[in-house]
Amino acid sequence: MKKKGELVSYRPDIKVIDCTVRDGGLVNNFYFTDKFVKDLYFANLKAGIDYMEFGYKASKEQFDVSKYGKWKFCNDDDIRAIVGDNDTDLKISVMADVGRTDFRNDIDDKANSPIDMIRVATYINTIPSALEIVEYCNKKGYETTVNIMAVSKSNDMDLDDALELIGRSCVDEIYIVDSYGSLYPEQMRRLAEKYLDCAEKYGKKIGVHAHNNQQLAFANTIETLTMGVSYLDSTVCSLGRGAGNCPTELLLGFLKNPKYDITPILGFIENHIVKLKEEGLIWGYDIPYLLTGRLNQHPRDAIQFTAEHRTDYQEFYHYLYDRDI
Amino acid sequence: MKKKGELVSYRPDIKVIDCTVRDGGLVNNFYFTDKFVKDLYFANLKAGIDYMEFGYKASKEQFDVSKYGKWKFCNDDDIRAIVGDNDTDLKISVMADVGRTDFRNDIDDKANSPIDMIRVATYINTIPSALEIVEYCNKKGYETTVNIMAVSKSNDMDLDDALELIGRSCVDEIYIVDSYGSLYPEQMRRLAEKYLDCAEKYGKKIGVHAHNNQQLAFANTIETLTMGVSYLDSTVCSLGRGAGNCPTELLLGFLKNPKYDITPILGFIENHIVKLKEEGLIWGYDIPYLLTGRLNQHPRDAIQFTAEHRTDYQEFYHYLYDRDI
């Protein structure tokens, strides 16, 4: 597949989606201060970011609202308290997980909501449930995406069938999601080719959500972008579950569209991220994440290992390795 | 250019060069304990690493030996105290910087030395001086390389001329060196193509030495490897100047040759690297390095900024940016 665009120019179809609060919320149970979220909103605005994802639309029946910060539920009023009428070019997105959302109760008509886009996260075996949510939200007036998680565990035949099914739906974007941070650029380019074939056939756009287990989140993002992927997820300083995501500051350093400006993000880092680190919040690339990524495993054991401040990496590697045999 | 090899197989021409003591020595003035260096030697041996670089052959007239650890000078006897006769498959390398080495005094016949390979680091405007050292070392019986530093600052015409000149010499390997960590995978692949054309014409091999300013050291290493580059520099946990290098543990996770084993490196990390960090040694990816990398500048200001524990990233960025105009 021919590459799209050159290093010195830019493609106006590129969109940057800031997932700092949503993926970062998985690190601190969504307990961000209003000042953090508001300052991030204004930093994103000034930086030219295209979408800001505020969190999840999680079911209040399944999850105790007293045990999580508000961005796990993303009530329209809570978003409005940050963005007002959001009379800006920055669009607002939230994520709904298949099986964990009461979308019929919790997602209002777009006309009544500050939200612009609903992103539906699904494993490959629950695509029909994902499409049910997509159809519902589409009718309510939202832009929608389907994010197929853990694609590194899927086989090619299932993925081809899944893309066909999603392609024929009313969804706007389809995401490549390297949930375990296990994929190399060569594999990501191959996946991008497959997804882009589907996108061309059905008039969709393709997005990418990378994890940094092998320090490849940024590389995988720009390599798939070069092939035509246009919705790029990132988080400030990688803030996100486990090894975190493609860092916004690296991505903005790469993009050439003059509307993007790295300096508001640098300001946000010095005012907020430095403090989060000082307070002891732990995320980002480290040896345990490399090991789960390399073995194509869920990062949960690495998160546990890191939280316990363990450094017996050899022992941990043998444990992960033996478990897979 | 067609890619060489597949993800599931391996190329026997691949060599891994551990530069932990040499590039890491730039962080701590080469003050490693003998136990550190000896344990690294044995870890490298067990991990199947092909070369271990012990440090520099720096001029004792130019540099005060009392102000640096011994690995800045790499006396044969100091190496021998670690490796004995080195009756193993692990080869020993040292680096000589153009203009900073008394090679005629300090480099003995290979027959009398534990060293196998001399790597000559040069800027593009001192290639003739580099080749003088190469010819000398080649006659003494050593394997040699020319490492063209800061290639991101060179223009194409100079680089073509330089490669011609080096190609016609007796050197064994030529290195792509991304000194400032400023190059993207697309640019690295383009450079690899150019270097590999020269390699094919003159029967040389090509190596890669990456820096991690933009979290691309590993990606750039495996992307150029995929095109045919075969000498791969890495350091344990990225230990190296500024943002550090391609991490050995990531590289060994990628390589499929059964001779490579990540576990001795994990053991070395838990026994030695964890302690270095606890003692306060600072290296590795951070915002200031991203900024110098992005601006294609030497990392010296970022090193200073980091050493001062500053976090006024916006200010720093403006300073770097303005200076370049």
XYZ file of C-alpha atoms in Angstrom:
650
model
C 0.000 0.000 0.000
C 1.313 3.415 -0.975
C 2.036 5.769 1.882
C -0.232 8.759 2.319
C 1.434 12.156 2.660
C 5.046 13.188 3.232
C 7.035 14.040 6.345
C 7.147 17.759 5.567
C 3.462 18.225 4.723
C 0.259 17.356 6.568
C -3.009 15.575 5.918
C -6.076 17.597 6.971
C -7.988 14.337 7.630
C -5.795 13.626 10.699
C -7.585 13.934 14.061
C -5.960 13.718 17.486
C -8.069 12.225 20.280
C -6.879 13.041 23.798
C -7.725 10.053 26.059
C -5.862 11.291 29.159
C -8.855 11.330 31.505
C -10.442 8.180 30.106
C -7.397 5.887 29.923
C -5.695 7.692 32.817
C -8.831 7.140 34.886
C -7.987 3.445 34.843
C -4.901 4.326 36.921
C -6.613 6.445 39.632
C -10.231 5.215 39.501
C -11.177 8.459 37.734
C -10.418 10.672 40.734
C -9.190 13.718 38.855
C -9.791 17.173 40.313
C -12.066 19.506 38.369
C -9.080 21.816 37.961
C -7.094 19.022 36.292
C -9.899 18.290 33.833
C -10.657 21.934 33.153
C -6.998 22.850 32.604
C -6.627 19.847 30.309
C -9.689 20.982 28.357
C -8.182 24.448 27.840
C -4.732 23.022 27.048
C -6.299 20.723 24.431
C -8.228 23.628 22.969
C -5.122 25.771 22.613
C -3.046 22.837 21.346
C -5.459 22.198 18.479
C -6.473 18.727 19.707
C -9.567 17.521 17.821
C -11.380 15.424 20.445
C -11.158 15.139 24.213
C -12.439 11.917 25.746
C -13.832 12.557 29.228
C -14.302 8.985 30.393
C -16.776 6.122 30.277
C -20.525 5.815 30.214
C -20.369 2.970 32.755
C -23.515 1.341 34.136
C -24.503 2.699 37.547
C -26.187 -0.603 38.290
C -22.992 -2.566 37.765
C -20.605 -0.049 39.333
C -21.017 1.688 42.682
C -20.838 5.419 41.952
C -19.409 6.058 45.426
C -16.327 3.988 44.568
C -15.223 5.868 41.449
C -14.630 9.411 40.299
C -17.357 10.914 38.151
C -15.551 10.395 34.853
C -16.341 6.686 34.960
C -19.965 7.708 34.368
C -19.670 11.008 32.474
C -23.045 12.531 33.261
C -23.842 15.224 30.746
C -24.086 17.766 33.576
C -20.613 16.920 34.864
C -19.156 17.474 31.413
C -21.131 20.695 31.059
C -19.667 21.958 34.335
C -16.262 21.808 32.636
C -16.990 22.845 29.070
C -20.156 24.968 29.321
C -21.726 24.934 25.877
C -18.353 23.969 24.379
C -18.710 26.472 21.598
C -15.328 25.455 20.179
C -13.731 23.223 17.544
C -12.786 20.663 20.212
C -15.248 17.788 20.153
C -16.192 15.774 23.240
C -16.112 11.992 23.293
C -16.939 9.250 25.804
C -16.395 5.505 25.734
C -19.007 2.793 26.270
C -17.814 -0.760 26.970
C -19.947 -3.568 25.599
C -21.722 -5.287 28.509
C -20.860 -2.537 30.978
C -23.093 0.304 29.864
C -26.822 1.056 30.240
C -26.717 3.002 27.038
C -30.515 3.192 26.673
C -30.792 4.913 30.056
C -27.582 6.903 30.155
C -27.172 8.237 26.626
C -29.530 11.089 25.829
C -30.246 12.650 22.430
C -27.200 14.453 21.052
C -29.312 17.612 20.881
C -29.469 17.617 24.704
C -25.861 16.569 25.353
C -22.406 18.189 25.237
C -21.066 14.894 23.871
C -20.233 14.599 20.154
C -18.865 11.089 19.771
C -19.504 7.718 21.454
C -16.714 5.168 21.123
C -17.756 1.541 21.653
C -15.061 -0.783 22.998
C -15.580 -4.457 22.235
C -13.778 -7.771 22.029
C -14.048 -9.534 18.712
C -16.649 -11.994 20.001
C -19.145 -9.277 20.982
C -19.273 -7.252 17.763
C -23.061 -7.656 17.379
C -23.556 -6.145 20.847
C -21.193 -3.315 19.921
C -23.146 -2.633 16.746
C -26.398 -2.521 18.713
C -24.943 0.357 20.755
C -23.555 1.992 17.620
C -26.950 1.890 15.864
C -28.630 3.312 18.953
C -26.139 6.190 19.310
C -26.119 6.885 15.598
C -29.906 7.314 15.669
C -29.518 9.648 18.647
C -27.299 11.804 16.465
C -23.754 10.922 17.633
C -20.613 10.209 15.683
C -19.611 6.626 16.603
C -16.601 4.328 16.543
C -16.051 0.631 17.120
C -12.786 -0.139 18.896
C -11.853 -3.810 18.509
C -9.721 -4.511 21.560
C -6.922 -7.062 21.939
C -6.574 -7.510 18.196
C -3.205 -9.188 18.795
C -5.166 -12.198 20.103
C -7.543 -12.436 17.125
C -7.038 -14.699 14.143
C -7.134 -13.313 10.625
C -10.344 -15.043 9.594
C -12.335 -13.745 12.569
C -10.930 -10.271 12.023
C -11.880 -10.294 8.339
C -15.432 -11.317 9.261
C -15.598 -8.706 12.021
C -14.455 -5.922 9.695
C -17.053 -6.951 7.090
C -19.793 -6.804 9.716
C -18.654 -3.448 11.098
C -18.074 -2.073 7.607
C -21.723 -2.680 6.700
C -22.927 -0.843 9.839
C -23.556 2.882 10.235
C -20.389 3.376 12.329
C -18.089 6.248 11.334
C -14.666 5.002 12.463
C -13.075 1.642 13.210
C -10.130 1.408 15.594
C -7.051 -0.782 15.642
C -6.403 -1.336 19.360
C -3.129 -2.880 20.532
C -4.451 -3.516 24.055
C -1.430 -5.483 25.215
C 1.217 -3.336 23.556
C 2.544 -6.478 21.912
C 2.564 -5.528 18.235
C 5.610 -4.414 16.254
C 5.445 -1.678 13.572
C 5.567 -4.313 10.817
C 2.481 -6.022 12.260
C 0.687 -2.723 12.830
C 1.270 -1.729 9.202
C -0.161 -5.064 8.083
C -3.241 -4.512 10.261
C -3.587 -0.938 9.014
C -3.607 -2.246 5.452
C -6.412 -4.662 6.296
C -8.505 -2.056 8.131
C -7.923 0.554 5.421
C -9.139 -1.874 2.764
C -12.386 -2.139 4.708
C -12.517 1.636 5.206
C -12.160 2.270 1.494
C -14.838 -0.280 0.617
C -17.379 1.092 3.094
C -16.456 4.774 3.372
C -15.199 4.678 6.960
C -12.129 6.136 8.660
C -9.575 4.119 10.641
C -8.191 4.981 14.075
C -5.326 3.657 16.182
C -5.020 3.217 19.950
C -1.586 1.995 20.995
C -0.038 0.938 24.308
C 3.541 1.541 25.293
C 4.605 -1.823 26.743
C 7.486 -2.072 24.286
C 8.075 1.668 23.809
C 6.307 1.367 20.469
C 3.096 3.348 21.063
C 4.374 6.472 19.302
C 6.164 4.546 16.543
C 3.111 2.370 15.854
C 0.872 5.436 15.778
C 2.962 7.377 13.247
C 3.698 4.285 11.155
C -0.016 3.486 10.723
C -0.786 7.178 10.239
C 1.679 7.189 7.338
C -0.401 4.473 5.678
C -3.664 6.386 5.932
C -4.959 5.835 9.478
C -6.389 9.189 10.557
C -7.849 9.022 14.100
C -4.906 9.044 16.500
C -5.365 8.390 20.222
C -2.877 9.865 22.652
C -2.573 10.834 26.312
C -0.469 13.507 27.984
C 2.793 11.898 29.182
C 1.381 8.483 28.247
C -1.001 8.633 31.244
C -3.017 5.424 30.959
C -3.360 1.905 32.226
C -0.114 -0.013 32.717
C 2.534 1.172 30.295
C 0.240 3.932 29.069
C -0.399 5.218 25.576
C 1.090 7.208 22.735
C 2.284 10.455 24.382
C 0.447 13.543 23.088
C 3.623 15.630 23.309
C 5.511 13.234 20.992
C 2.613 13.066 18.569
C 2.246 16.865 18.373
C 6.000 17.073 17.804
C 5.526 14.915 14.708
C 2.376 16.425 13.182
C 2.944 19.298 10.760
C -0.545 20.853 10.623
C 0.056 24.426 11.860
C -3.067 24.216 14.017
C -1.249 21.912 16.444
C 0.866 23.538 19.164
C 2.880 21.553 21.715
C 3.386 24.420 24.200
C -0.032 24.321 25.992
C 0.558 20.600 26.574
C 4.025 21.346 28.017
C 2.338 23.852 30.323
C -0.196 21.260 31.422
C 2.596 18.783 32.130
C 4.506 21.191 34.381
C 1.329 22.252 36.193
C -0.371 18.889 36.644
C 1.491 15.784 35.509
C 4.645 16.518 37.519
C 2.436 16.693 40.635
C 0.634 13.423 39.872
C 4.027 11.710 39.711
C 5.199 13.355 42.925
C 2.018 12.163 44.639
C 3.001 8.612 43.744
C 0.703 7.738 40.863
C 2.496 5.046 38.851
C 2.142 4.465 35.106
C 4.265 4.235 32.009
C 6.851 1.966 30.435
C 8.665 -0.374 32.788
C 10.193 -3.860 32.623
C 7.066 -5.785 33.798
C 4.996 -4.254 30.976
C 7.607 -5.136 28.411
C 7.318 -8.734 29.609
C 3.502 -8.995 29.381
C 3.608 -7.120 26.054
C 6.238 -9.427 24.656
C 4.181 -12.452 25.730
C 0.979 -10.904 24.317
C -0.730 -11.021 27.719
C -3.121 -8.696 29.535
C -1.106 -6.228 31.680
C -3.011 -6.976 34.913
C -0.178 -9.012 36.475
C 2.373 -6.353 35.552
C 0.179 -3.676 37.148
C 0.011 -5.767 40.336
C 3.786 -6.439 40.286
C 4.511 -2.737 39.851
C 2.063 -1.682 42.578
C 3.892 -4.016 44.987
C 7.210 -2.302 44.100
C 8.679 -5.694 43.243
C 11.865 -5.881 41.171
C 12.375 -9.656 40.869
C 11.979 -9.479 37.116
C 13.427 -12.906 36.340
C 10.996 -14.616 38.697
C 8.086 -12.644 37.247
C 9.096 -13.527 33.687
C 9.229 -17.238 34.519
C 5.798 -16.973 36.156
C 4.264 -15.307 33.072
C 6.013 -17.664 30.706
C 5.095 -20.880 32.491
C 1.470 -19.821 32.760
C 1.192 -19.617 29.000
C 2.464 -23.122 28.264
C 14.159 -2.105 -0.959
C 12.812 -5.561 -0.109
C 12.802 -6.433 3.555
C 15.252 -9.053 4.758
C 13.824 -11.903 6.851
C 10.426 -12.453 8.489
C 9.139 -11.797 11.984
C 9.027 -15.494 12.918
C 12.500 -16.413 11.655
C 15.973 -15.000 12.287
C 18.976 -13.807 10.326
C 22.274 -15.304 11.513
C 24.124 -12.160 10.353
C 22.530 -10.115 13.173
C 24.950 -9.040 15.930
C 24.007 -7.310 19.180
C 26.555 -4.869 20.617
C 26.098 -4.037 24.300
C 27.230 -0.426 24.864
C 26.058 -0.139 28.478
C 29.443 0.703 30.003
C 30.578 2.884 27.107
C 27.455 5.013 26.564
C 26.425 4.687 30.224
C 29.881 5.918 31.199
C 28.900 9.294 29.759
C 26.315 9.507 32.567
C 28.595 8.676 35.525
C 32.067 9.574 34.187
C 32.789 5.856 33.833
C 32.733 5.161 37.564
C 31.295 1.649 37.449
C 32.305 -0.859 40.085
C 34.268 -3.897 38.921
C 31.372 -6.040 40.118
C 28.988 -4.129 37.845
C 31.208 -4.638 34.808
C 31.988 -8.272 35.623
C 28.331 -9.151 36.239
C 27.397 -7.402 32.993
C 30.053 -9.406 31.160
C 28.644 -12.670 32.471
C 25.044 -11.590 31.831
C 25.969 -10.689 28.246
C 27.722 -14.027 27.819
C 24.692 -15.972 29.008
C 22.282 -13.768 27.046
C 24.079 -14.535 23.772
C 25.155 -10.924 23.186
C 27.768 -10.756 20.405
C 29.966 -7.811 21.468
C 30.462 -5.949 24.717
C 31.868 -2.439 24.468
C 33.956 -1.588 27.547
C 34.448 2.117 26.964
C 36.727 4.541 25.168
C 40.388 4.645 24.243
C 40.606 8.291 25.311
C 43.857 10.198 25.219
C 45.549 10.385 28.635
C 47.207 13.611 27.576
C 43.903 15.306 26.882
C 41.964 13.813 29.801
C 43.066 13.652 33.414
C 42.920 9.976 34.399
C 42.230 10.956 38.005
C 38.945 12.578 36.977
C 37.348 9.599 35.221
C 36.704 5.942 35.834
C 39.043 3.547 34.074
C 36.609 2.697 31.261
C 37.248 6.041 29.624
C 40.721 4.719 28.846
C 40.216 0.949 28.629
C 43.738 -0.244 29.317
C 44.144 -3.800 28.095
C 45.049 -4.902 31.630
C 41.845 -3.428 33.084
C 39.779 -5.338 30.539
C 41.781 -8.482 31.203
C 41.044 -8.169 34.937
C 37.372 -8.599 34.022
C 37.448 -11.099 31.178
C 40.675 -13.043 31.713
C 41.576 -14.571 28.337
C 37.925 -14.163 27.254
C 37.870 -17.646 25.797
C 34.217 -17.180 24.767
C 32.044 -16.221 21.793
C 31.529 -12.722 23.238
C 33.802 -10.253 21.487
C 35.232 -7.145 23.167
C 34.995 -3.713 21.625
C 36.164 -0.198 22.518
C 35.467 3.175 20.950
C 38.008 5.738 19.767
C 36.813 9.298 19.114
C 38.512 11.173 16.288
C 40.748 13.865 17.795
C 40.495 12.479 21.305
C 42.592 9.348 21.095
C 46.354 8.663 21.047
C 45.730 5.541 19.039
C 49.371 5.059 18.089
C 50.369 4.936 21.748
C 47.347 3.309 23.297
C 46.315 0.622 20.828
C 48.605 -2.414 20.890
C 48.703 -5.302 18.401
C 45.540 -7.356 18.526
C 47.708 -10.380 19.322
C 48.588 -8.787 22.688
C 45.158 -7.400 23.504
C 41.815 -8.745 24.760
C 40.079 -6.294 22.398
C 38.551 -7.586 19.154
C 36.978 -4.518 17.595
C 37.785 -0.784 17.514
C 34.880 1.521 16.668
C 35.830 4.962 15.403
C 33.354 7.759 16.106
C 33.537 10.732 13.775
C 31.603 13.705 12.528
C 31.142 13.872 8.801
C 33.846 16.536 8.394
C 36.580 14.379 9.956
C 36.182 11.180 7.933
C 39.827 11.218 6.686
C 41.029 11.310 10.304
C 38.665 8.462 11.131
C 40.002 6.405 8.246
C 43.560 7.007 9.413
C 42.663 5.345 12.720
C 40.773 2.590 10.908
C 43.758 1.792 8.664
C 46.056 1.738 11.686
C 43.806 -0.592 13.689
C 43.103 -2.801 10.712
C 46.842 -3.338 10.232
C 47.152 -4.145 13.933
C 44.621 -6.934 13.359
C 41.363 -5.486 14.684
C 37.861 -5.527 13.272
C 36.902 -1.858 12.742
C 33.854 0.317 12.292
C 33.249 3.930 11.338
C 30.347 5.527 13.211
C 29.208 8.713 11.479
C 27.675 10.743 14.294
C 24.890 13.322 14.080
C 23.818 12.145 10.649
C 20.558 14.083 11.106
C 22.602 17.276 10.599
C 24.345 16.117 7.411
C 23.183 16.917 3.913
C 22.644 14.145 1.373
C 25.520 15.118 -0.888
C 28.105 15.142 1.906
C 26.773 11.836 3.169
C 27.000 10.232 -0.276
C 30.601 11.406 -0.580
C 31.420 10.205 2.930
C 29.968 6.754 2.302
C 31.969 6.455 -0.950
C 35.158 7.326 0.910
C 34.464 4.938 3.767
C 33.287 2.237 1.385
C 36.649 2.233 -0.373
C 38.531 1.851 2.940
C 39.385 -1.362 4.779
C 36.698 -0.785 7.433
C 34.388 -3.703 8.221
C 31.198 -1.962 9.342
C 29.621 1.485 8.890
C 27.193 2.831 11.466
C 24.071 4.964 11.170
C 24.142 7.074 14.345
C 21.083 9.107 15.347
C 23.039 11.137 17.943
C 20.202 13.545 18.708
C 17.383 11.000 18.656
C 15.640 13.186 16.115
C 14.961 10.761 13.285
C 11.642 9.045 12.585
C 11.396 5.425 11.357
C 10.638 6.631 7.826
C 13.858 8.669 7.782
C 15.867 5.859 9.339
C 14.651 3.421 6.680
C 15.679 5.898 3.985
C 19.158 6.217 5.554
C 19.412 2.443 5.911
C 18.701 2.083 2.188
C 21.495 4.520 1.368
C 24.012 2.861 3.710
C 23.040 -0.628 2.540
C 23.604 0.360 -1.085
C 27.156 1.300 -0.103
C 27.527 -1.898 1.928
C 26.517 -4.048 -1.023
C 28.851 -2.235 -3.389
C 31.880 -2.530 -1.122
C 31.189 -5.712 0.876
C 30.634 -4.021 4.244
C 28.024 -4.478 6.957
C 25.817 -1.704 8.345
C 25.144 -0.990 12.020
C 22.687 1.240 13.871
C 23.098 3.268 17.068
C 19.866 4.964 18.140
C 18.952 7.408 20.893
C 15.651 7.428 22.726
C 14.751 11.147 22.770
C 11.440 10.447 21.050
C 10.939 6.894 22.332
C 12.016 5.658 18.926
C 15.363 3.980 19.668
C 13.908 0.462 19.695
C 11.526 1.103 16.768
C 14.298 2.643 14.648
C 16.610 -0.261 15.466
C 14.165 -2.999 14.460
C 12.911 -1.074 11.418
C 16.420 -0.697 9.993
C 17.254 -4.272 10.998
C 14.284 -5.420 8.914
C 15.875 -3.764 5.879
C 19.223 -5.514 6.284
C 21.125 -3.560 8.940
C 22.901 -6.188 11.035
C 25.002 -4.587 13.823
C 22.579 -3.452 16.527
C 23.715 -1.296 19.441
C 21.807 -1.491 22.709
C 22.257 -0.784 26.405
C 20.635 -2.398 29.435
C 17.594 -0.301 30.423
C 18.660 2.329 27.881
C 21.575 3.373 30.130
C 23.357 6.051 28.112
C 23.766 9.753 27.669
C 20.618 11.840 27.901
C 17.593 9.854 26.782
C 19.726 6.749 26.445
C 19.741 4.051 23.797
C 17.817 1.110 22.392
C 17.112 -1.052 25.462
C 18.794 -4.476 25.298
C 15.816 -6.124 26.991
C 13.411 -4.887 24.281
C 15.786 -5.892 21.507
C 16.280 -9.415 22.882
C 12.499 -9.703 23.190
C 12.257 -9.078 19.451
C 15.123 -11.222 18.145
C 14.227 -14.844 17.347
C 17.691 -16.444 17.212
C 17.498 -19.131 19.944
C 20.965 -18.162 21.158
C 19.549 -14.952 22.669
C 18.070 -15.158 26.177
C 16.507 -12.205 27.962
C 16.626 -13.702 31.481
C 20.301 -12.994 32.365
C 19.668 -9.355 31.406
C 16.582 -9.256 33.663
C 18.780 -10.624 36.447
C 21.378 -7.925 35.827
C 18.668 -5.254 35.925
C 17.342 -6.386 39.302
C 20.842 -6.716 40.749
C 22.447 -3.562 39.384
C 20.255 -1.150 37.426
C 17.586 -0.833 40.122
C 20.370 0.217 42.513
C 21.836 2.798 40.125
C 18.399 4.427 39.904
C 17.958 4.351 43.670
C 21.341 6.020 44.060
C 20.040 8.888 41.937
C 21.711 8.365 38.577
C 19.441 10.008 35.996
C 19.067 8.934 32.392
C 16.367 7.891 29.953
C 13.439 9.385 28.066
C 11.998 12.590 29.510
C 10.330 15.737 28.173
C 13.528 17.850 27.775
C 15.087 15.156 25.553
C 11.988 14.981 23.419
C 12.351 18.735 22.878
C 16.026 18.693 21.833
C 15.351 15.588 19.719
C 12.419 17.205 17.998
C 14.509 20.301 17.266
C 17.444 18.178 16.055
C 19.768 19.645 18.677
C 22.567 18.216 20.811
C 21.108 16.983 24.146
C 23.562 18.951 26.311
C 20.986 21.568 27.390
C 18.431 18.893 28.183
C 21.009 17.062 30.306
C 21.683 20.294 32.212
C 17.950 21.049 32.607
C 17.325 17.553 33.937
C 20.293 17.666 36.325
C 18.860 20.865 37.814
C 15.510 19.095 38.401
C 13.748 21.855 36.488
C 10.220 21.273 35.178
C 9.492 24.576 33.406
C 9.176 22.803 30.091
C 7.457 25.640 28.214
C 10.229 28.067 29.099
C 12.875 25.535 28.100
C 11.183 24.881 24.782
C 11.039 28.568 23.957
C 14.726 28.884 24.853
C 15.709 26.012 22.556
C 13.436 27.198 19.792
C 14.543 30.823 19.817
C 18.187 29.832 19.790
C 17.726 28.011 16.500
C 16.174 30.920 14.636
